[in-house]
Short mmCIF file of C-alpha atoms in Angstrom, two decimals:
data_model
loop_
_atom_site.label_atom_id
_atom_site.label_comp_id
_atom_site.label_asym_id
_atom_site.label_seq_id
_atom_site.Cartn_x
_atom_site.Cartn_y
_atom_site.Cartn_z
CA UNK A 143 -44.35 0.39 26.04
CA UNK A 144 -46.62 3.35 25.33
CA UNK A 145 -49.63 3.70 27.59
CA UNK A 146 -52.99 3.89 25.77
CA UNK A 147 -54.55 7.33 25.75
CA UNK A 148 -57.56 7.79 28.07
CA UNK A 149 -61.00 7.86 26.48
CA UNK A 150 -62.49 11.26 25.68
CA UNK A 151 -66.08 11.69 26.74
CA UNK A 152 -68.47 12.69 23.97
CA UNK A 153 -69.56 16.29 24.67
CA UNK A 154 -72.75 15.94 22.61
CA UNK A 155 -73.68 12.87 24.63
CA UNK A 156 -72.89 14.73 27.84
CA UNK A 157 -75.14 17.60 26.76
CA UNK A 158 -78.00 15.19 26.07
CA UNK A 159 -77.44 13.49 29.42
CA UNK A 160 -77.41 16.75 31.41
CA UNK A 161 -80.50 18.07 29.63
CA UNK A 162 -82.29 14.75 30.10
CA UNK A 163 -81.65 14.84 33.86
CA UNK A 164 -82.74 18.49 34.09
CA UNK A 165 -85.95 17.81 32.13
CA UNK A 166 -86.59 14.52 33.89
CA UNK A 167 -87.18 12.96 30.49
CA UNK A 168 -84.94 12.12 27.56
CA UNK A 169 -87.94 12.51 25.25
CA UNK A 170 -88.24 16.17 26.33
CA UNK A 171 -84.47 16.57 26.01
CA UNK A 172 -84.66 15.22 22.46
CA UNK A 173 -87.32 17.79 21.56
CA UNK A 174 -85.22 20.66 22.91
CA UNK A 175 -82.14 19.36 21.10
CA UNK A 176 -84.14 18.88 17.86
CA UNK A 177 -83.17 15.20 17.74
CA UNK A 178 -85.07 11.95 17.78
CA UNK A 179 -85.59 10.15 21.07
CA UNK A 180 -83.77 7.13 19.68
CA UNK A 181 -80.73 9.28 18.83
CA UNK A 182 -80.57 10.66 22.37
CA UNK A 183 -81.01 7.15 23.81
CA UNK A 184 -78.11 5.97 21.66
CA UNK A 185 -75.97 8.82 23.02
CA UNK A 186 -76.82 7.78 26.58
CA UNK A 187 -75.89 4.17 25.81
CA UNK A 188 -72.59 5.33 24.31
CA UNK A 189 -71.87 7.43 27.40
CA UNK A 190 -72.57 4.51 29.72
CA UNK A 191 -70.22 2.34 27.64
CA UNK A 192 -67.49 4.97 27.88
CA UNK A 193 -67.97 5.25 31.66
CA UNK A 194 -68.31 1.51 32.14
CA UNK A 195 -71.35 1.87 34.40
CA UNK A 196 -75.07 2.64 34.39
CA UNK A 197 -75.81 6.35 34.67
CA UNK A 198 -79.61 6.37 35.06
CA UNK A 199 -82.22 4.20 36.74
CA UNK A 200 -85.99 4.16 36.97
CA UNK A 201 -87.73 5.63 39.99
CA UNK A 202 -91.44 5.25 39.52
CA UNK A 203 -92.26 6.79 36.15
CA UNK A 204 -89.11 8.88 36.03
CA UNK A 205 -85.44 8.35 35.29
CA UNK A 206 -83.01 9.54 37.94
CA UNK A 207 -79.20 9.44 38.03
CA UNK A 208 -77.45 6.52 39.67
CA UNK A 209 -74.70 7.25 42.18
CA UNK A 210 -72.15 7.25 39.35
CA UNK A 211 -74.49 9.31 37.17
CA UNK A 212 -74.92 11.90 39.88
CA UNK A 213 -71.14 12.11 40.21
CA UNK A 214 -70.76 12.52 36.45
CA UNK A 215 -73.43 15.23 36.32
CA UNK A 216 -71.29 17.81 38.10
CA UNK A 217 -68.29 17.12 35.89
CA UNK A 218 -70.46 17.16 32.77
CA UNK A 219 -71.84 20.62 33.52
CA UNK A 220 -68.33 21.98 34.06
CA UNK A 221 -67.04 20.40 30.84
CA UNK A 222 -69.94 21.83 28.84
CA UNK A 223 -69.51 25.28 30.41
CA UNK A 224 -65.82 25.29 29.49
CA UNK A 225 -66.60 24.10 25.97
CA UNK A 226 -69.14 26.88 25.45
CA UNK A 227 -66.83 29.49 26.97
CA UNK A 228 -63.93 28.37 24.76
CA UNK A 229 -66.03 28.68 21.61
CA UNK A 230 -67.14 32.19 22.56
CA UNK A 231 -63.56 33.22 23.33
CA UNK A 232 -62.19 31.84 20.06
CA UNK A 233 -64.97 33.50 18.07
CA UNK A 234 -64.46 36.70 20.10
CA UNK A 235 -68.18 36.89 20.79
CA UNK A 236 -69.09 39.84 23.01
CA UNK A 237 -72.22 39.31 25.04
CA UNK A 238 -74.90 41.97 24.86
CA UNK A 239 -78.15 42.81 26.56
CA UNK A 240 -78.91 43.57 30.20
CA UNK A 241 -78.76 41.59 33.44
CA UNK A 242 -80.26 42.88 36.68
CA UNK A 243 -78.50 40.97 39.44
CA UNK A 244 -79.32 40.87 43.14
CA UNK A 245 -76.81 39.59 45.69
CA UNK A 246 -77.28 38.78 49.36
CA UNK A 247 -75.04 40.91 51.60
CA UNK A 248 -72.88 38.00 52.76
CA UNK A 249 -71.58 37.52 49.21
CA UNK A 250 -71.40 41.14 48.06
CA UNK A 251 -67.98 42.38 49.11
CA UNK A 252 -66.29 38.97 49.10
CA UNK A 253 -67.43 37.59 45.72
CA UNK A 254 -68.52 40.39 43.42
CA UNK A 255 -65.11 42.02 42.75
CA UNK A 256 -63.65 38.72 41.53
CA UNK A 257 -66.66 37.95 39.32
CA UNK A 258 -68.32 41.10 37.98
CA UNK A 259 -65.17 43.12 37.29
CA UNK A 260 -63.58 40.64 34.85
CA UNK A 261 -67.00 39.64 33.43
CA UNK A 262 -67.98 43.22 32.58
CA UNK A 263 -64.51 44.03 31.26
CA UNK A 264 -64.67 41.02 28.91
CA UNK A 265 -68.16 41.99 27.68
CA UNK A 266 -68.35 45.82 27.58
CA UNK A 267 -71.57 45.78 25.52
CA UNK A 268 -73.37 43.93 28.33
CA UNK A 269 -75.19 46.26 30.71
CA UNK A 270 -75.06 45.04 34.31
CA UNK A 271 -77.20 46.45 37.12
CA UNK A 272 -76.33 45.00 40.53
CA UNK A 273 -78.07 45.41 43.86
CA UNK A 274 -76.89 44.15 47.25
CA UNK A 275 -79.81 43.51 49.58
CA UNK A 276 -81.29 41.23 52.20
CA UNK A 277 -82.81 37.89 51.35
CA UNK A 278 -86.51 38.84 51.51
CA UNK A 279 -85.99 41.80 49.18
CA UNK A 280 -84.12 39.66 46.66
CA UNK A 281 -86.87 37.02 46.59
CA UNK A 282 -89.46 39.74 46.12
CA UNK A 283 -87.38 41.23 43.30
CA UNK A 284 -87.38 37.91 41.45
CA UNK A 285 -91.12 37.39 41.99
CA UNK A 286 -92.01 40.89 40.79
CA UNK A 287 -89.63 40.77 37.81
CA UNK A 288 -87.40 43.58 39.08
CA UNK A 289 -84.39 41.22 39.05
CA UNK A 290 -83.24 38.73 36.42
CA UNK A 291 -80.99 36.75 38.78
CA UNK A 292 -80.44 36.65 42.53
CA UNK A 293 -77.78 35.00 44.68
CA UNK A 294 -79.52 34.33 47.98
CA UNK A 295 -79.93 31.98 50.94
CA UNK A 296 -82.26 29.04 50.44
CA UNK A 297 -85.65 29.23 52.11
CA UNK A 298 -86.05 26.48 54.77
CA UNK A 299 -89.22 25.08 53.16
CA UNK A 300 -87.40 24.41 49.88
CA UNK A 301 -86.21 20.80 49.77
CA UNK A 302 -85.38 19.65 46.23
CA UNK A 303 -84.42 23.06 44.83
CA UNK A 304 -82.98 23.12 41.29
CA UNK A 305 -81.55 26.58 42.04
CA UNK A 306 -79.32 25.19 44.83
CA UNK A 307 -75.61 25.66 44.02
CA UNK A 308 -73.95 24.84 47.35
CA UNK A 309 -74.48 24.03 51.03
CA UNK A 310 -72.49 26.43 53.18
CA UNK A 311 -71.42 25.70 56.76
CA UNK A 312 -72.65 28.22 59.32
CA UNK A 313 -70.39 29.45 62.10
CA UNK A 314 -70.70 31.10 65.48
CA UNK A 315 -68.50 34.20 65.13
CA UNK A 316 -67.08 36.50 67.81
CA UNK A 317 -64.19 38.78 68.71
CA UNK A 318 -61.18 36.74 69.91
CA UNK A 319 -61.27 38.51 73.30
CA UNK A 320 -64.84 37.39 74.07
CA UNK A 321 -64.65 34.87 76.93
CA UNK A 322 -67.38 32.42 75.94
CA UNK A 323 -66.39 29.80 78.53
CA UNK A 324 -66.85 32.26 81.41
CA UNK A 325 -70.22 33.39 80.08
CA UNK A 326 -71.48 29.82 79.83
CA UNK A 327 -70.03 28.86 83.22
CA UNK A 328 -71.84 31.74 84.93
CA UNK A 329 -75.07 30.85 83.16
CA UNK A 330 -75.42 34.38 81.82
CA UNK A 331 -77.60 34.87 78.72
CA UNK A 332 -75.44 34.75 75.62
CA UNK A 333 -75.33 38.21 73.96
CA UNK A 334 -76.39 37.90 70.30
CA UNK A 335 -75.69 40.28 67.43
CA UNK A 336 -78.32 39.67 64.76
CA UNK A 337 -80.27 41.16 61.88
CA UNK A 338 -83.70 42.58 62.54
CA UNK A 339 -86.48 40.05 61.97
CA UNK A 340 -87.38 38.44 59.64
CA UNK A 341 -83.99 36.78 59.15
CA UNK A 342 -83.08 33.15 58.40
CA UNK A 343 -79.84 33.32 60.42
CA UNK A 344 -81.64 34.89 63.38
CA UNK A 345 -84.19 32.04 63.42
CA UNK A 346 -81.43 29.42 63.09
CA UNK A 347 -79.35 30.92 65.94
CA UNK A 348 -82.26 31.23 68.38
CA UNK A 349 -83.58 27.75 67.60
CA UNK A 350 -80.14 26.14 68.03
CA UNK A 351 -79.58 27.80 71.41
CA UNK A 352 -83.11 27.02 72.63
CA UNK A 353 -82.70 23.36 71.64
CA UNK A 354 -79.39 23.24 73.53
CA UNK A 355 -80.91 24.92 76.61
CA UNK A 356 -78.51 27.88 76.42
CA UNK A 357 -80.01 31.20 77.59
CA UNK A 358 -79.58 34.16 75.24
CA UNK A 359 -80.46 37.82 74.83
CA UNK A 360 -80.47 40.17 71.86
CA UNK A 361 -77.60 42.57 72.51
CA UNK A 362 -77.54 44.34 69.14
CA UNK A 363 -79.67 44.38 66.00
CA UNK A 364 -78.88 45.87 62.62
CA UNK A 365 -80.41 46.21 59.17
CA UNK A 366 -77.03 45.82 57.46
CA UNK A 367 -74.23 43.28 57.50
CA UNK A 368 -71.72 46.07 58.05
CA UNK A 369 -73.48 46.90 61.31
CA UNK A 370 -73.34 43.23 62.37
CA UNK A 371 -69.59 43.00 61.79
CA UNK A 372 -68.96 46.33 63.54
CA UNK A 373 -70.88 45.23 66.64
CA UNK A 374 -69.09 41.87 66.82
CA UNK A 375 -65.71 43.59 66.37
CA UNK A 376 -66.65 45.89 69.25
CA UNK A 377 -67.17 42.81 71.44
CA UNK A 378 -70.90 43.36 71.92
CA UNK A 379 -71.74 39.68 71.37
CA UNK A 380 -71.61 36.74 68.97
CA UNK A 381 -73.37 36.24 65.67
CA UNK A 382 -74.27 33.37 63.38
CA UNK A 383 -73.17 33.71 59.76
CA UNK A 384 -71.18 31.98 57.07
CA UNK A 385 -67.43 32.54 57.31
CA UNK A 386 -67.53 33.81 53.71
CA UNK A 387 -66.57 37.46 53.91
CA UNK A 388 -65.93 37.32 57.67
CA UNK A 389 -63.48 40.06 58.78
CA UNK A 390 -60.05 38.65 59.55
CA UNK A 391 -60.10 40.27 63.00
CA UNK A 392 -62.90 37.89 64.10
CA UNK A 393 -62.83 34.19 64.95
CA UNK A 394 -65.19 31.22 64.79
CA UNK A 395 -66.35 29.45 67.95
CA UNK A 396 -66.75 25.69 68.28
CA UNK A 397 -66.55 24.53 71.89
CA UNK A 398 -69.59 25.06 74.10
CA UNK A 399 -72.10 25.96 71.40
CA UNK A 400 -74.44 23.71 69.38
CA UNK A 401 -73.43 22.95 65.77
CA UNK A 402 -75.43 25.39 63.61
CA UNK A 403 -75.42 23.14 60.54
CA UNK A 404 -75.50 24.32 56.94
CA UNK A 405 -77.59 26.62 54.79
CA UNK A 406 -78.17 26.36 51.06
CA UNK A 407 -77.10 29.03 48.60
CA UNK A 408 -79.42 29.42 45.62
CA UNK A 409 -79.01 31.26 42.34
CA UNK A 410 -82.53 32.23 41.33
CA UNK A 411 -83.60 33.32 37.85
CA UNK A 412 -86.66 35.16 36.60
CA UNK A 413 -86.95 32.91 33.55
CA UNK A 414 -86.33 29.17 33.30
CA UNK A 415 -84.85 29.65 29.83
CA UNK A 416 -81.78 31.90 30.09
CA UNK A 417 -79.55 33.50 27.49
CA UNK A 418 -75.82 33.03 27.05
CA UNK A 419 -74.96 36.00 29.28
CA UNK A 420 -77.02 34.60 32.17
CA UNK A 421 -75.54 31.12 31.69
CA UNK A 422 -71.97 32.44 31.83
CA UNK A 423 -72.70 34.61 34.86
CA UNK A 424 -74.37 31.66 36.60
CA UNK A 425 -71.27 29.53 36.05
CA UNK A 426 -68.95 32.24 37.38
CA UNK A 427 -71.07 32.92 40.48
CA UNK A 428 -71.41 29.21 41.20
CA UNK A 429 -67.65 28.73 40.95
CA UNK A 430 -67.04 31.76 43.20
CA UNK A 431 -69.37 30.50 45.94
CA UNK A 432 -67.83 27.02 45.89
CA UNK A 433 -64.30 28.43 45.83
CA UNK A 434 -65.04 30.67 48.82
CA UNK A 435 -66.55 27.80 50.79
CA UNK A 436 -64.08 25.08 49.72
CA UNK A 437 -60.88 27.04 48.97
CA UNK A 438 -58.66 23.96 49.10
CA UNK A 439 -60.78 21.67 46.96
CA UNK A 440 -62.34 23.89 44.29
#
């Protein structure tokens, strides 16, 4: 007996659903889609019937996704991105214009070659200007309009940040020959290799050690990530970073040190409304960050 084919989700309904959640209102989504509110509501109802569950619920005056709706949202964005990319590829559309991109140092060497090389090769008419810099400079570049997009670490005061693309685990990192157990047993201050202040990782490292009652000292400071890795490879101390882009000669430490938690990665944009080139680049950078952080599940 032949098995029935699985249902195919309606891409137009998915687009209305995603836009409605991003706008916080299906009435606003209907305006942007140039459709009536009743038509968009009908699409939502059809989508819920296809999924066999409610996708939105009321929270005060606003509609928010249910647990199932939140789960669908991620898949919906990926399906729509692939749909749009497929249409551009079939039509052989070459993106044009200019994008000024800023990238935090942690992601520069590890992510950019796999993203920007193929992207620029596929769209030779698109002019890319890329700058690798520290977090504060990238945020300033977005505020002043010097950058169109920036891949950066999330500021601690940002809670519900629509620019958030992933939460990355932080790691204590050292040379394999560093004898952490002996240092802790002797009660010696832990030698730290950190960026000059201000630095989010520096604040996180110091706060975690202070909360755990572990003495520390600044053994080496640098203004560049290359200097941080060189000092750690030389055995001058330990640092706190993401393992993304970590040199293979180094190792992560777990025992004896407080869990450093996670830090958000954000993809900031100068304008809320972005063109097709920015949307495609956003999708590629988001995928690259998630792949680097979850290599076995992405």
